PDB file of C-alpha atoms and ligand atoms in Angstrom:
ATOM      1  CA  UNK A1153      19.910  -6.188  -5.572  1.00  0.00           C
ATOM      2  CA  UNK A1154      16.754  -8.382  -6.301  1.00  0.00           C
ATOM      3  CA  UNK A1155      18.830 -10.935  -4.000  1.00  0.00           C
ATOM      4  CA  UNK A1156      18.891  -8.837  -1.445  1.00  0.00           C
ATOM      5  CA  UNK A1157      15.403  -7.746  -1.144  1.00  0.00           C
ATOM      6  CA  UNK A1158      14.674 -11.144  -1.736  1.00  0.00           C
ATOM      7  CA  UNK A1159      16.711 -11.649   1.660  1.00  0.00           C
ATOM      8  CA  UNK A1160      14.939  -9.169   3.273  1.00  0.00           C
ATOM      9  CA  UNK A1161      11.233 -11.200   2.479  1.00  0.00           C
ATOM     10  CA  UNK A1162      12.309 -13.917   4.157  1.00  0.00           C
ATOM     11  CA  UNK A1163      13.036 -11.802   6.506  1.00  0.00           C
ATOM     12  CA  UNK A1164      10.219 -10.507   7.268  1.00  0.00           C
ATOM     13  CA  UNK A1165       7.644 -13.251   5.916  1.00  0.00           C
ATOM     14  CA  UNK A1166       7.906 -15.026   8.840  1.00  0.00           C
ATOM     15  CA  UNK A1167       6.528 -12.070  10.758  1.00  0.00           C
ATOM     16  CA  UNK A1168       3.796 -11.611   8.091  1.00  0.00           C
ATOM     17  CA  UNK A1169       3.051 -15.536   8.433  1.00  0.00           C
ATOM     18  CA  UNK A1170       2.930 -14.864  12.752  1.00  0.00           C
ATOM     19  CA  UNK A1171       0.669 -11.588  12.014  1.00  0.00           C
ATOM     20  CA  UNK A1172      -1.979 -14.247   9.722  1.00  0.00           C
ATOM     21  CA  UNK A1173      -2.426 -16.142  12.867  1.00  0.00           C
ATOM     22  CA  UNK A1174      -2.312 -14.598  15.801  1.00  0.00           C
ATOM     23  CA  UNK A1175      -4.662 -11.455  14.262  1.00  0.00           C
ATOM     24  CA  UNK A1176      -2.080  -9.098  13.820  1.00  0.00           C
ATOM     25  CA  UNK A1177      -0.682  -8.332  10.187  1.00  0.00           C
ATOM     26  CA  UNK A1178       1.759  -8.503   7.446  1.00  0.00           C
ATOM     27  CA  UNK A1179       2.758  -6.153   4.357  1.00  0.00           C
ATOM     28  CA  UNK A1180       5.303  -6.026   1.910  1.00  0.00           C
ATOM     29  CA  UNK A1181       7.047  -3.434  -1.371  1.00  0.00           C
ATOM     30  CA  UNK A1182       9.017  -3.513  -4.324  1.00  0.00           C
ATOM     31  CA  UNK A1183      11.195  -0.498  -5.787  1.00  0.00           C
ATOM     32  CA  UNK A1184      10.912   1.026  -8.770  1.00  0.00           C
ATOM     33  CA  UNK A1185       9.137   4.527  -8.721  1.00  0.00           C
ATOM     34  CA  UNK A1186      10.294   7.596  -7.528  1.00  0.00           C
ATOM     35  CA  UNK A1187      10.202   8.678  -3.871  1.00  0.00           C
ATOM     36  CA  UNK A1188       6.992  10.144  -2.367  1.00  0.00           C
ATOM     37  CA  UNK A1189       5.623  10.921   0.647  1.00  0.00           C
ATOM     38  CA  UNK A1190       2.182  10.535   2.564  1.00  0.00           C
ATOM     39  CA  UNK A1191       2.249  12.932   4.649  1.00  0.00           C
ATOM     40  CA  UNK A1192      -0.145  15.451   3.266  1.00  0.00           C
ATOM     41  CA  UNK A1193       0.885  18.333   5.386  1.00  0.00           C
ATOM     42  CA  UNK A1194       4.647  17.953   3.858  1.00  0.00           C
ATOM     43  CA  UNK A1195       4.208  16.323   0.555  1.00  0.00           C
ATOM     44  CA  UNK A1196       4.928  18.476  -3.046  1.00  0.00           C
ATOM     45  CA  UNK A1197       1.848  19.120  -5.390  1.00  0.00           C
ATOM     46  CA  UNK A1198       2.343  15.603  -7.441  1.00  0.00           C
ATOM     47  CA  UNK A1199       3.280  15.951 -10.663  1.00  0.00           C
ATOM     48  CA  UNK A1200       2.882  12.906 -12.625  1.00  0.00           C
ATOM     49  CA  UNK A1201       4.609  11.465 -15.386  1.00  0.00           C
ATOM     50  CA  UNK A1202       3.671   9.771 -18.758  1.00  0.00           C
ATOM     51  CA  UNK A1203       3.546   6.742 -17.006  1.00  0.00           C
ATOM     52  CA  UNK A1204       1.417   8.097 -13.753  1.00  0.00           C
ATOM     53  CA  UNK A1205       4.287   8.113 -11.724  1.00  0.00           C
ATOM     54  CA  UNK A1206       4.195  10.479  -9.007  1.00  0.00           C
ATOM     55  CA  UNK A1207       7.167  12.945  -7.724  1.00  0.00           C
ATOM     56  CA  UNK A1208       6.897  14.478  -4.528  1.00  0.00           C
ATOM     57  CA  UNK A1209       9.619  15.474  -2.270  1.00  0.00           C
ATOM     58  CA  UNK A1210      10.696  12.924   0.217  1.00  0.00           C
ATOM     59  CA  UNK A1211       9.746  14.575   3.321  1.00  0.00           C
ATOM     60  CA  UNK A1212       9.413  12.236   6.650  1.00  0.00           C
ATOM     61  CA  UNK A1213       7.128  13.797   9.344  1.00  0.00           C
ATOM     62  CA  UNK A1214       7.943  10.986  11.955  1.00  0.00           C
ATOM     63  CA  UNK A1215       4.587  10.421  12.602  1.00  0.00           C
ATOM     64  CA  UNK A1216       3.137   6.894  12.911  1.00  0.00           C
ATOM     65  CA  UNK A1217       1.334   6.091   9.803  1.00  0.00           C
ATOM     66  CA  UNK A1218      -2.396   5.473  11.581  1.00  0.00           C
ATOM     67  CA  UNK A1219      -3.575   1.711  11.914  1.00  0.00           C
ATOM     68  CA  UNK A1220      -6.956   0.429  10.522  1.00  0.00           C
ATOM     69  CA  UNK A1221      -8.716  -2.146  10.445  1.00  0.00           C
ATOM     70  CA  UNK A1222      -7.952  -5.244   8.115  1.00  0.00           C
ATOM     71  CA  UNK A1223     -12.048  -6.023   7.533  1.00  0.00           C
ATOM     72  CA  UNK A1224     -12.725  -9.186   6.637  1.00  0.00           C
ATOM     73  CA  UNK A1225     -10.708  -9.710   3.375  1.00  0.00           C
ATOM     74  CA  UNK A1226      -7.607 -10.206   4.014  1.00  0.00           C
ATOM     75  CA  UNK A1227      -5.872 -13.557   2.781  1.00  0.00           C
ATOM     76  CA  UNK A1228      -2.717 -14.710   3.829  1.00  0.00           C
ATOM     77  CA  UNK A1229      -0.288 -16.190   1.222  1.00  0.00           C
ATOM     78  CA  UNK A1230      -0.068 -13.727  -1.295  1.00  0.00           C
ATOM     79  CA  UNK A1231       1.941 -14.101  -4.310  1.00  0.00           C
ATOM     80  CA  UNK A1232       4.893 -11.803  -4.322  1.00  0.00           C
ATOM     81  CA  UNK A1233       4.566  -8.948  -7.030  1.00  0.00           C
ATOM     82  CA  UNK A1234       4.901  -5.348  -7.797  1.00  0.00           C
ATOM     83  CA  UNK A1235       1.788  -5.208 -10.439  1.00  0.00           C
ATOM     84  CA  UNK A1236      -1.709  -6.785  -9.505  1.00  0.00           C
ATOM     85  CA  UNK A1237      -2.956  -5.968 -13.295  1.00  0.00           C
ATOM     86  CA  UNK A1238      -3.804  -9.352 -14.281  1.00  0.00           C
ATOM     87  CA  UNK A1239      -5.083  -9.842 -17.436  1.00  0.00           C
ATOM     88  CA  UNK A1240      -8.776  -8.572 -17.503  1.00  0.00           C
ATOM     89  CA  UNK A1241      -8.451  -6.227 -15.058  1.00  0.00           C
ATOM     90  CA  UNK A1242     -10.193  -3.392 -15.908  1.00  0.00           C
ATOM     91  CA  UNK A1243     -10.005  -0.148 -13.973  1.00  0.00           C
ATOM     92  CA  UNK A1244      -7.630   3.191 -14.384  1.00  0.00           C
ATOM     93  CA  UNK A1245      -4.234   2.240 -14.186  1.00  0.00           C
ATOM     94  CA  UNK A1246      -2.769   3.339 -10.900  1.00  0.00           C
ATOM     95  CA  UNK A1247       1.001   3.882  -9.638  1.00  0.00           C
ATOM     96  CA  UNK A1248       1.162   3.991  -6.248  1.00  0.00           C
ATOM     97  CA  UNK A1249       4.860   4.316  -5.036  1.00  0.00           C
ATOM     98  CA  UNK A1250       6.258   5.778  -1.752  1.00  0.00           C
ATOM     99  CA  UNK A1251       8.721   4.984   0.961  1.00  0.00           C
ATOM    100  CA  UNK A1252       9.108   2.694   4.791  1.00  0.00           C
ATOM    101  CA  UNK A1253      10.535   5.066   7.513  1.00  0.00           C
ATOM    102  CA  UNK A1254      10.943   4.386  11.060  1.00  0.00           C
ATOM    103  CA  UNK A1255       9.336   7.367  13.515  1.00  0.00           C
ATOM    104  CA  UNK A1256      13.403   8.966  13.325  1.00  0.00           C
ATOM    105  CA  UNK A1257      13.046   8.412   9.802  1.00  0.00           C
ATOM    106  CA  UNK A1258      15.667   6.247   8.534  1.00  0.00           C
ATOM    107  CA  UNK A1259      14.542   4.316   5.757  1.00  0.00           C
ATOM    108  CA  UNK A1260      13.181   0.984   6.362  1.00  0.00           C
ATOM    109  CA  UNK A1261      14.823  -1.062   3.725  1.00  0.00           C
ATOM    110  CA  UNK A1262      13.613  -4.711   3.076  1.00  0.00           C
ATOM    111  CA  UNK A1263      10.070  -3.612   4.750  1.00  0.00           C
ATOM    112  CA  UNK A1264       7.550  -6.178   3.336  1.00  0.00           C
ATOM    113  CA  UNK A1265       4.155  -4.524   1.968  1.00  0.00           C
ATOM    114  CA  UNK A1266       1.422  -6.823   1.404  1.00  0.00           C
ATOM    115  CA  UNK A1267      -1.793  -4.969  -0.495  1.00  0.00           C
ATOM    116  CA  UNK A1268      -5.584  -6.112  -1.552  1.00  0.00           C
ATOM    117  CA  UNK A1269      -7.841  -4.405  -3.001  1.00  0.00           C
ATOM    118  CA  UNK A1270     -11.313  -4.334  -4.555  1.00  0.00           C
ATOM    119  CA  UNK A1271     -11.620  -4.048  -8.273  1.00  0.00           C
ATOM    120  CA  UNK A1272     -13.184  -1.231 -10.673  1.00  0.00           C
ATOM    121  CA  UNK A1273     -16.268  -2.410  -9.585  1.00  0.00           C
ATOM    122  CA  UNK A1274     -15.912  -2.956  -5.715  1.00  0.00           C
ATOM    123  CA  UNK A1275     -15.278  -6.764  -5.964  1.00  0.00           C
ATOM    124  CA  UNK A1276     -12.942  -8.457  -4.180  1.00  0.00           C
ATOM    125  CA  UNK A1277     -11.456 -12.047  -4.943  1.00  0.00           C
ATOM    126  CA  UNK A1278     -12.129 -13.935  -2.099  1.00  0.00           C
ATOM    127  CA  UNK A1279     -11.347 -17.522  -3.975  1.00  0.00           C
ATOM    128  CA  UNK A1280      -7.899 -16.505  -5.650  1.00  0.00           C
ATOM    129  CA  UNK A1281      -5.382 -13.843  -5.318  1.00  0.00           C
ATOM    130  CA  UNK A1282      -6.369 -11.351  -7.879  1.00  0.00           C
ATOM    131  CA  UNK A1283      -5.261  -7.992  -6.789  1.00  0.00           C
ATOM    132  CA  UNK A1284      -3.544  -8.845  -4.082  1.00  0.00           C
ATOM    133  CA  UNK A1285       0.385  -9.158  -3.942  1.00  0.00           C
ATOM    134  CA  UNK A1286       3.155  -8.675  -1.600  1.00  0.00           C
ATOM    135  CA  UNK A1287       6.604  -6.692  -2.210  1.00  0.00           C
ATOM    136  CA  UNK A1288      10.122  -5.881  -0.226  1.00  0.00           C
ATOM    137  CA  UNK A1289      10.667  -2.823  -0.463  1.00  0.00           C
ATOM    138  CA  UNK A1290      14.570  -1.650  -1.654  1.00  0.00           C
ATOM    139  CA  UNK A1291      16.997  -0.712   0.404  1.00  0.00           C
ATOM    140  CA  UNK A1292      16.163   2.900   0.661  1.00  0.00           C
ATOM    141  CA  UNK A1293      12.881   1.828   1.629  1.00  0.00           C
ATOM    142  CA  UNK A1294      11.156   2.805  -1.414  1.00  0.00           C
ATOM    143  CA  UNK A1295       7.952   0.504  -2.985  1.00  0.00           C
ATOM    144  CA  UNK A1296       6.163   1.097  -5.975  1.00  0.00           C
ATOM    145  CA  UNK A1297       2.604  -0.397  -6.750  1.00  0.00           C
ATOM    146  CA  UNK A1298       1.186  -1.009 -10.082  1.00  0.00           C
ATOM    147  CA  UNK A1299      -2.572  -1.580  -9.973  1.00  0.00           C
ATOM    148  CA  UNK A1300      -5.921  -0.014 -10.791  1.00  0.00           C
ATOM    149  CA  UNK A1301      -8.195   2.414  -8.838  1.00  0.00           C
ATOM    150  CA  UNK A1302     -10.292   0.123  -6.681  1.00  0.00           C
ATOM    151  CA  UNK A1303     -14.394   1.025  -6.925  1.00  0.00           C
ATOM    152  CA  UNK A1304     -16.017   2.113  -4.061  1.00  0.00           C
ATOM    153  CA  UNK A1305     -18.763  -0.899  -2.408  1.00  0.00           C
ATOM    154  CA  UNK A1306     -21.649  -0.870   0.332  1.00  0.00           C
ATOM    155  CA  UNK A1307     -20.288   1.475   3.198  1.00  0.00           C
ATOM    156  CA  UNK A1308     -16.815   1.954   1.632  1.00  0.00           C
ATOM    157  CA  UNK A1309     -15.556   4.816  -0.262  1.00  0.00           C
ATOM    158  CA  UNK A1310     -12.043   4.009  -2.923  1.00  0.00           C
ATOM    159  CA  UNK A1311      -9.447   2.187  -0.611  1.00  0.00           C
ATOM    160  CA  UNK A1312      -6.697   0.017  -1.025  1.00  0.00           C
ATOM    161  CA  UNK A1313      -5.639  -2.545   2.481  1.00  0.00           C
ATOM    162  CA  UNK A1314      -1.851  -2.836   3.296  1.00  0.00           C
ATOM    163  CA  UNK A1315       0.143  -4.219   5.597  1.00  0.00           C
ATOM    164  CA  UNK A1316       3.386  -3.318   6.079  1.00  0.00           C
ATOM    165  CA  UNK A1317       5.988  -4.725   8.023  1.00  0.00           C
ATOM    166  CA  UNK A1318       9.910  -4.658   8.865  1.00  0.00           C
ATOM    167  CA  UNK A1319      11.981  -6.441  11.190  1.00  0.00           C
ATOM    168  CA  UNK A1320      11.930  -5.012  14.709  1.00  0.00           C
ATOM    169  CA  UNK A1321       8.623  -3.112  14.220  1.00  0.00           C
ATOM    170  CA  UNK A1322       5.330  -4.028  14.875  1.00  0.00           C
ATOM    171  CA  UNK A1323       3.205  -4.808  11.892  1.00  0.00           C
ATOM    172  CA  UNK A1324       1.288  -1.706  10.605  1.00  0.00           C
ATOM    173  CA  UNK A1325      -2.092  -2.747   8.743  1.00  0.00           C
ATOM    174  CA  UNK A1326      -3.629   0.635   7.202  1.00  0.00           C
ATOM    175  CA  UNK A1327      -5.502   1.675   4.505  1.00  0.00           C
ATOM    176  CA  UNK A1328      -4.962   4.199   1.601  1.00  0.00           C
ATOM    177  CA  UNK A1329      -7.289   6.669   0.614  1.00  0.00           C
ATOM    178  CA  UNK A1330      -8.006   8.889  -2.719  1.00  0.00           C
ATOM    179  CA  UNK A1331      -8.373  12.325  -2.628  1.00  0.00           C
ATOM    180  CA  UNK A1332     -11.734  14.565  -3.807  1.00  0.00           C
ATOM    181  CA  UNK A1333     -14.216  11.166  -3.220  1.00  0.00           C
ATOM    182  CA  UNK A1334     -17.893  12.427  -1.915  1.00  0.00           C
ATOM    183  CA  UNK A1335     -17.945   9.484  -0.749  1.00  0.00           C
ATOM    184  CA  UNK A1336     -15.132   9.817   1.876  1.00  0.00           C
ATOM    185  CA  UNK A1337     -17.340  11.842   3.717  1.00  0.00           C
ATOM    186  CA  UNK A1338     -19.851   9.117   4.573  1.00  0.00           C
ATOM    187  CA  UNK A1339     -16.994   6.527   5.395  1.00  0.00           C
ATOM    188  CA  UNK A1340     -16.911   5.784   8.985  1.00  0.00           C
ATOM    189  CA  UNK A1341     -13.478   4.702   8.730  1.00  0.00           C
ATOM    190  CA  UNK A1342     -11.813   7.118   6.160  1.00  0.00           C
ATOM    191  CA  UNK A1343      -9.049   8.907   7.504  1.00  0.00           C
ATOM    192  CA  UNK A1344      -7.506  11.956   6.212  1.00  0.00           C
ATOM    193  CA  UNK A1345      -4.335  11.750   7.609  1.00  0.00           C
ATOM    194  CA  UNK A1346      -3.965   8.328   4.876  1.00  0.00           C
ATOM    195  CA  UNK A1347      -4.989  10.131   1.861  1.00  0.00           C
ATOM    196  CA  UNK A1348      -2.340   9.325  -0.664  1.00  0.00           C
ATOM    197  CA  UNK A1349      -0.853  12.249  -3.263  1.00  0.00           C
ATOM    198  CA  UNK A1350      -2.672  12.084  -6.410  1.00  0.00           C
ATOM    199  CA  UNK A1351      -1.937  13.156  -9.262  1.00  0.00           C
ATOM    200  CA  UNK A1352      -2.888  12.227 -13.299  1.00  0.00           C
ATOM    201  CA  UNK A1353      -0.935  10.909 -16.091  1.00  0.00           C
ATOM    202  CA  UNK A1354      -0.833  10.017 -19.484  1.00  0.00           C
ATOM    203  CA  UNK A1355      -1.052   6.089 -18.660  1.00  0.00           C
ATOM    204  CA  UNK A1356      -3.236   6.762 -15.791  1.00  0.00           C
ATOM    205  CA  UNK A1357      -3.075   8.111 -12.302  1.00  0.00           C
ATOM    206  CA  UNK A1358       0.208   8.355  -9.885  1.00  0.00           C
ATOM    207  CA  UNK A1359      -0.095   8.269  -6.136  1.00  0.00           C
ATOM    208  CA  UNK A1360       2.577   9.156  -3.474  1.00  0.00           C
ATOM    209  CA  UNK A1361       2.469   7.676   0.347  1.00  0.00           C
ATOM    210  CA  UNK A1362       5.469   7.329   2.690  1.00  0.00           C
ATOM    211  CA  UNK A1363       4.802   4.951   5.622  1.00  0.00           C
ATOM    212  CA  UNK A1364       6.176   5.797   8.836  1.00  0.00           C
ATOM    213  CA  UNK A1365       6.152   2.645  11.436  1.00  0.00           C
ATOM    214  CA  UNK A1366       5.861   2.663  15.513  1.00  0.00           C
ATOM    215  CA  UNK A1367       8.642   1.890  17.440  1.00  0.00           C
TER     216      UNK A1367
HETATM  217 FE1  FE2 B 464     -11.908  -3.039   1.753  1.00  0.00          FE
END
């Protein structure tokens, strides 16, 4: 199976490597955790596990996961991974895992998900690649994310960048949200519609998000 998804990177890369340049985007997912879904209207009350992970029913709405914009730290070239804790990382250990649908909600398997992030304290690596990683997701479309809950910085409540993207589809580049920040009030670009399914766990905290891309 780790052939095939491996297949289904290169894929997608190229479209990832097309997005880089011509100011589009890329993305990218690995399986492992349970299903979950975004969509907060249809998603299940999480209910972690001892690791963080997340349950929450699979439930596509259809709707096109919203866009956002990438800002202005996005690097190409990410090394392909399912856990950004590096050694030294500090920060609560987060889960996030979830699912690639199309708008009729078949599964988007192979989907690449490419994510960056800030660290506990709001820093981003701008030199290396430290928290940031790209994954396939499996052929169910599921993803799972292992990483830590990114600190908030000058105008930016908690957020973690993605790009996601599957053959056929245009790129999606979004962000991911937390929910119960103050500070997502005051965050010109927070939306609610991507506020992932939290929930708490033993080895940290488990969120759910199902992606859902355009046509
Ligand atoms: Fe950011």
């Amino acid at each position: 199976m780790r052939g095939t998804w491996k297949k289904a990177v290169l894929a997608v890369l190229p479209l990832l490597a097309a997005c880089a340049t011509g100011g589009s985007q890329p993305a990218a997912a690995t399986p492992k955790a349970p299903a979950a879904t975004a969509a907060p209207a249809t998603s299940a009350a999480p209910s972690p596990d001892s690791a963080g992970a997340v349950s929450g029913a699979p439930a596509c709405s259809g709707r096109p996961t919203p866009a956002q914009t990438e800002g202005p730290y996005f690097k190409p070239g990410s090394p392909e991974r399912a856990s950004l804790v590096d050694p030294g990382i500090a920060g609560t250990r987060l889960l996030v895992s979830g699912r690639v649908f199309s708008t009729d909600c078949r599964p988007l398997g192979g989907a690449v998900l490419d994510f960056w992030q800030a660290d506990g304290s709001g820093r981003y690596d701008n030199t290396g690649y430290r928290l940031r990683g790209h994954q396939a997701a499996d052929g169910e479309g599921r993803y799972a994310l292992t990483t830590v809950v990114p600190g908030e910085y000058p105008g930016r409540t908690e957020h973690i960048h993605v790009k996601v993207a599957a053959v056929g589809k245009p790129v999606l580049t979004t962000q991911l949200y937390f929910p119960g920040v103050a500070r997502n009030a005051s965050d010109g670009i927070f939306d609610p519609a991507l506020v992932m399914n939290v929930g708490e766990g033993a080895g940290g905290r488990g969120a759910a998000f199902d992606f859902v891309l355009r046509p």
